[in-house]
Every structure is written in C-alpha cells, then in structure tokens.
Amino acid sequence: MPPEPGHPLTTTQAEERGASLALLPIAATIDYYALPDWLQTQALVQFAPQLIAYLAFALWAAQNSTVSSRLGLRKQKLRQGLWIGLLTGLVLGGLNTVIILRMFPLLGYDITFLRQTPHAQLPVFVMIPWFIFSIALFVELNFRGFLLGRLVSLESSLWKSGLAQRLSPLALATSALVFAFDPFMINTFQHLHWIAVWDGLIWGWIWIRTGNLYATIVAHAIEVIVMYSAVRSALM
C-alpha cells in the first residue's frame, strides 16, 4: 500500500535538498566513541552530536519548502497523533517500567544511580509535564522528523518497490541505534540505554507508517511521564 499524498515518504522524495546532512550527526556519534575516555566525560563533547544535528536540521530546513509536511507535522493529523501517541506511550511506559524496576535488578544490574540523574534532581512540577514534553518535542524533531526522515529520503532511491521501500529498514535501524547510543543517553542512563533501541524502532515505525510526528512526540512524552513517575516513587 503506497503512502497517502502528503505523507513524509512521498513529500521527502519530491525534490528534497540536503538530505545527506543527516549523515553529519551519525558521523559525530560514531566519532565520539573514538575519543579518549577523559574527553568523553566532557558535557559539551557529549552534547556535540545533538548540537551538530540541530545545526544540520536548520541548514536542511533552509533549503526546502513544506518543512512541516516533510517532518510529519500536518495540522489535520494532530487528533490522530494524540490518540496514537497516548496509547503507545501508556503501553510502552508500563512495559518499560516493569523492565526497569523488575527485570534489570533480577539480572543483577544496579538502578539506584537513577537517583543522581539530572532528571531526578529537578522538582516534579518542573519535570511533569513541562520539561518532559519539551524534551520529547526537540528529541522527536531531531531523531524522527529530521534524522529518520532524511535517511528515508536517501534510502528511497535504493528500492524500486515492495516492502523494503515502504518500511525503509536501513533508515529505521540506523535512526534507532543513533538514538540509543547518543552520548548523553549512554552517560546518563548507562545500561538502561538499551531500552531506547526498541523505543526508537517503535516510534520510527509509527512515523514511517503514519507520517505523523505528533504521534511520536506524544508517545515519547507519555512514556517518559509514566516511567519517571513510577521510578521516582520506587527509588526516592
């Protein structure tokens, strides 16, 4: 089934410029792991891939029209995005909470370090909903709207038709791994960063199938609110 008119998979394939800019944050993420340990601990270095991504995002946006449609932010899809995001966020939030609080300790992993994360240091009324929704907005614009969307545009030239063209597996897997291995993610959430792999795959699949970035923003925010609330209640 081909994407509907206006879907990012059709929009991004139409005379898009600068899609290769999405390769810059991928290269920056890979390069981070080649740095010496002492340099990897520097906050600015950890944020460098994301800063490069937002710069590449801005350069890409300056070269293209209908940017909101290419990202998956068409107004008529807002209601659909709210429902998909709410349901996805609640399911993933509940599942990942059980994994964090039950499975990881059973496997011998320490989760008490979560008490010292930057998120845990902020007051609850700041985290919920303001900070969490802000993070979800910017992260989804970066990793799904920009990174995944541009990779899908690049990958579209590899497949003539069929399932591979509809699902863009290379773009989906790459965006999920770059998300999960983001240096800030690794340094903040340590071994728990593996959860971000399937989060990235699920959110990415939703974006590819629906062309709706509202859905991934809401899903991201709701999931984090559920996990943050449960983990904070259990550990604080």
Coordinates of C-alpha atoms in Angstrom, one line a residue:
M1 CA 0.0 0.0 0.0
P2 CA 1.7 3.3 -1.1
P3 CA 1.8 6.3 1.3
E4 CA -1.0 8.7 1.0
P5 CA -0.4 12.1 -0.6
G6 CA 1.3 14.5 1.7
H7 CA 2.8 11.6 3.8
P8 CA 6.5 12.4 4.5
L9 CA 7.5 9.3 2.5
T10 CA 6.1 11.0 -0.6
T11 CA 6.9 14.6 0.3
T12 CA 10.6 13.9 1.1
Q13 CA 11.1 12.1 -2.1
A14 CA 10.0 15.1 -4.1
E15 CA 12.9 17.4 -4.9
E16 CA 14.4 17.3 -1.4
R17 CA 17.7 19.0 -1.0
G18 CA 20.3 18.4 1.7
A19 CA 19.0 15.1 2.9
S20 CA 22.7 14.0 3.3
L21 CA 23.1 16.5 6.1
A22 CA 21.5 13.8 8.3
L23 CA 24.8 11.9 8.0
L24 CA 26.6 14.5 10.0
P25 CA 25.2 13.7 13.4
I26 CA 25.6 10.0 12.7
A27 CA 29.3 10.6 12.0
A28 CA 29.6 12.7 15.1
T29 CA 28.1 10.0 17.2
I30 CA 30.5 7.4 15.8
D31 CA 33.4 9.7 16.2
Y32 CA 32.5 10.3 19.9
Y33 CA 33.4 6.7 20.7
A34 CA 36.8 7.0 19.1
L35 CA 37.7 9.8 21.6
P36 CA 39.8 9.2 24.7
D37 CA 37.9 8.5 27.9
W38 CA 38.7 11.8 29.6
L39 CA 37.3 13.7 26.6
Q40 CA 34.1 11.6 26.5
T41 CA 33.3 12.8 30.0
Q42 CA 33.1 16.4 29.0
A43 CA 29.5 17.7 28.8
L44 CA 30.0 19.7 25.7
V45 CA 31.5 16.8 23.9
Q46 CA 28.6 14.6 24.9
F47 CA 26.1 17.1 23.5
A48 CA 28.1 17.7 20.4
P49 CA 26.3 15.1 18.2
Q50 CA 22.9 16.6 19.1
L51 CA 24.2 20.2 18.6
I52 CA 25.5 19.2 15.1
A53 CA 22.1 17.5 14.4
Y54 CA 20.2 20.7 15.2
L55 CA 22.6 22.7 13.0
A56 CA 22.2 20.2 10.2
F57 CA 18.5 20.4 10.7
A58 CA 18.5 24.2 10.4
L59 CA 20.6 24.0 7.2
W60 CA 18.3 21.4 5.7
A61 CA 15.2 23.4 6.6
A62 CA 16.6 26.5 4.9
Q63 CA 17.0 24.6 1.7
N64 CA 13.5 23.1 1.5
S65 CA 9.9 24.1 1.3
T66 CA 6.9 22.5 3.1
V67 CA 9.2 21.6 6.0
S68 CA 6.3 20.9 8.4
S69 CA 4.9 18.3 6.0
R70 CA 8.3 16.7 5.5
L71 CA 8.6 16.4 9.2
G72 CA 5.1 14.9 9.7
L73 CA 3.5 17.9 11.3
R74 CA 0.4 18.5 9.2
K75 CA -2.3 20.1 11.2
Q76 CA -5.0 17.7 10.1
K77 CA -3.1 14.8 11.7
L78 CA -3.0 16.3 15.2
R79 CA -6.0 14.4 16.6
Q80 CA -4.8 11.1 15.1
G81 CA -1.4 11.8 16.6
L82 CA -2.8 12.4 20.1
W83 CA -4.6 9.1 20.2
I84 CA -1.8 7.0 18.7
G85 CA 0.7 8.7 20.9
L86 CA -1.4 8.3 24.1
L87 CA -2.0 4.6 23.6
T88 CA 1.6 3.9 22.5
G89 CA 3.0 5.9 25.4
L90 CA 0.9 4.2 28.0
V91 CA 1.8 0.7 26.7
L92 CA 5.5 1.3 26.4
G93 CA 5.6 3.3 29.6
G94 CA 4.1 0.4 31.6
L95 CA 6.2 -2.2 29.8
N96 CA 9.5 -0.4 30.3
T97 CA 8.7 0.4 33.9
V98 CA 8.4 -3.3 34.7
I99 CA 11.7 -3.9 32.8
I100 CA 13.5 -1.2 34.8
L101 CA 12.1 -2.0 38.2
R102 CA 11.9 -5.8 38.0
M103 CA 13.9 -7.3 35.2
F104 CA 17.1 -5.3 35.4
P105 CA 17.5 -5.8 39.2
L106 CA 16.8 -9.6 38.8
L107 CA 19.6 -9.7 36.2
G108 CA 22.0 -8.1 38.8
Y109 CA 22.0 -4.5 37.4
D110 CA 22.0 -1.6 39.7
I111 CA 19.3 1.0 39.0
T112 CA 19.9 3.2 42.1
F113 CA 22.1 5.5 40.0
L114 CA 18.9 6.9 38.6
R115 CA 18.6 9.0 41.8
Q116 CA 21.6 11.0 40.7
T117 CA 20.5 11.7 37.1
P118 CA 19.8 15.3 36.1
H119 CA 16.1 14.4 35.7
A120 CA 15.9 13.2 39.3
Q121 CA 17.4 16.4 40.6
L122 CA 14.7 18.6 39.1
P123 CA 11.4 19.2 41.0
V124 CA 8.5 17.1 39.9
F125 CA 6.4 20.1 38.9
V126 CA 9.2 21.1 36.6
M127 CA 9.6 17.7 35.0
I128 CA 5.9 17.0 34.7
P129 CA 4.7 18.0 32.2
W130 CA 6.9 20.9 31.1
F131 CA 10.4 19.6 30.9
I132 CA 9.4 16.1 29.7
F133 CA 7.2 17.5 26.9
S134 CA 9.9 19.9 25.8
I135 CA 12.5 17.1 25.7
A136 CA 10.1 14.9 23.7
L137 CA 9.4 17.7 21.2
F138 CA 13.0 18.5 20.5
V139 CA 14.2 14.9 20.5
E140 CA 11.5 13.8 18.1
L141 CA 12.1 16.7 15.8
N142 CA 15.7 15.7 15.7
F143 CA 15.7 11.9 15.7
R144 CA 12.4 11.0 13.9
G145 CA 11.4 14.2 12.0
F146 CA 14.9 15.1 10.8
L147 CA 17.2 12.2 11.1
L148 CA 14.8 9.3 10.2
G149 CA 13.0 11.4 7.6
R150 CA 16.2 12.3 5.7
L151 CA 17.5 8.8 5.9
V152 CA 14.2 7.5 4.5
S153 CA 14.6 10.0 1.7
L154 CA 18.1 8.8 1.0
E155 CA 17.1 5.1 1.2
S156 CA 14.1 5.6 -1.2
S157 CA 16.5 5.5 -4.1
L158 CA 17.7 2.1 -3.2
W159 CA 14.4 0.3 -3.6
K160 CA 12.1 0.4 -6.6
S161 CA 9.0 -1.0 -4.9
G162 CA 7.9 -3.5 -2.3
L163 CA 8.1 -3.9 1.5
A164 CA 11.6 -2.5 1.8
Q165 CA 10.6 0.7 0.2
R166 CA 7.5 1.1 2.5
L167 CA 9.4 0.3 5.7
S168 CA 12.9 1.8 4.9
P169 CA 14.6 -0.8 7.2
L170 CA 18.1 0.7 6.9
A171 CA 16.8 4.2 7.9
L172 CA 14.7 2.8 10.7
A173 CA 17.5 0.7 12.2
T174 CA 20.1 3.4 11.9
S175 CA 18.0 6.1 13.5
A176 CA 17.1 3.8 16.4
L177 CA 20.7 2.9 17.0
V178 CA 21.9 6.5 16.8
F179 CA 19.2 7.5 19.2
A180 CA 20.0 4.7 21.7
F181 CA 23.8 5.3 21.5
D182 CA 23.6 9.1 21.8
P183 CA 26.5 10.0 24.1
F184 CA 24.2 11.9 26.6
M185 CA 21.8 8.9 26.7
I186 CA 24.7 6.5 27.4
N187 CA 26.3 8.6 30.1
T188 CA 23.0 9.4 31.8
F189 CA 21.2 6.1 31.7
Q190 CA 24.1 3.7 31.4
H191 CA 23.0 0.1 30.8
L192 CA 19.3 1.2 30.6
H193 CA 20.0 2.9 27.3
W194 CA 19.2 -0.4 25.6
I195 CA 15.6 0.4 26.2
A196 CA 15.9 3.2 23.7
V197 CA 16.7 0.8 20.9
W198 CA 13.1 -0.7 20.8
D199 CA 11.6 2.7 21.7
G200 CA 13.4 4.1 18.6
L201 CA 12.3 1.2 16.4
I202 CA 8.6 1.5 17.5
W203 CA 8.5 5.3 17.3
G204 CA 10.3 5.2 14.0
W205 CA 7.9 2.6 12.6
I206 CA 4.9 4.7 13.7
W207 CA 6.4 7.7 11.9
I208 CA 7.1 5.7 8.7
R209 CA 3.6 4.1 8.6
T210 CA 1.6 7.2 9.6
G211 CA 3.7 10.1 8.6
N212 CA 2.7 11.7 11.9
L213 CA 5.3 13.3 14.1
Y214 CA 2.6 14.4 16.6
A215 CA 2.2 10.7 17.4
T216 CA 5.8 10.1 18.3
I217 CA 6.1 13.3 20.3
V218 CA 3.1 12.4 22.4
A219 CA 4.1 8.7 22.7
H220 CA 7.6 9.8 23.9
A221 CA 6.3 12.3 26.4
I222 CA 3.6 10.0 27.9
E223 CA 6.0 7.0 28.1
V224 CA 8.6 9.1 30.0
I225 CA 6.0 10.6 32.3
V226 CA 4.8 7.0 33.2
M227 CA 8.4 5.7 33.7
Y228 CA 9.6 8.8 35.6
S229 CA 6.6 8.8 38.0
A230 CA 6.9 5.1 38.7
V231 CA 10.7 5.0 39.1
R232 CA 10.7 8.1 41.2
S233 CA 8.1 6.6 43.5
A234 CA 10.1 3.4 43.8
L235 CA 13.5 4.9 44.4
M236 CA 13.1 8.2 46.0

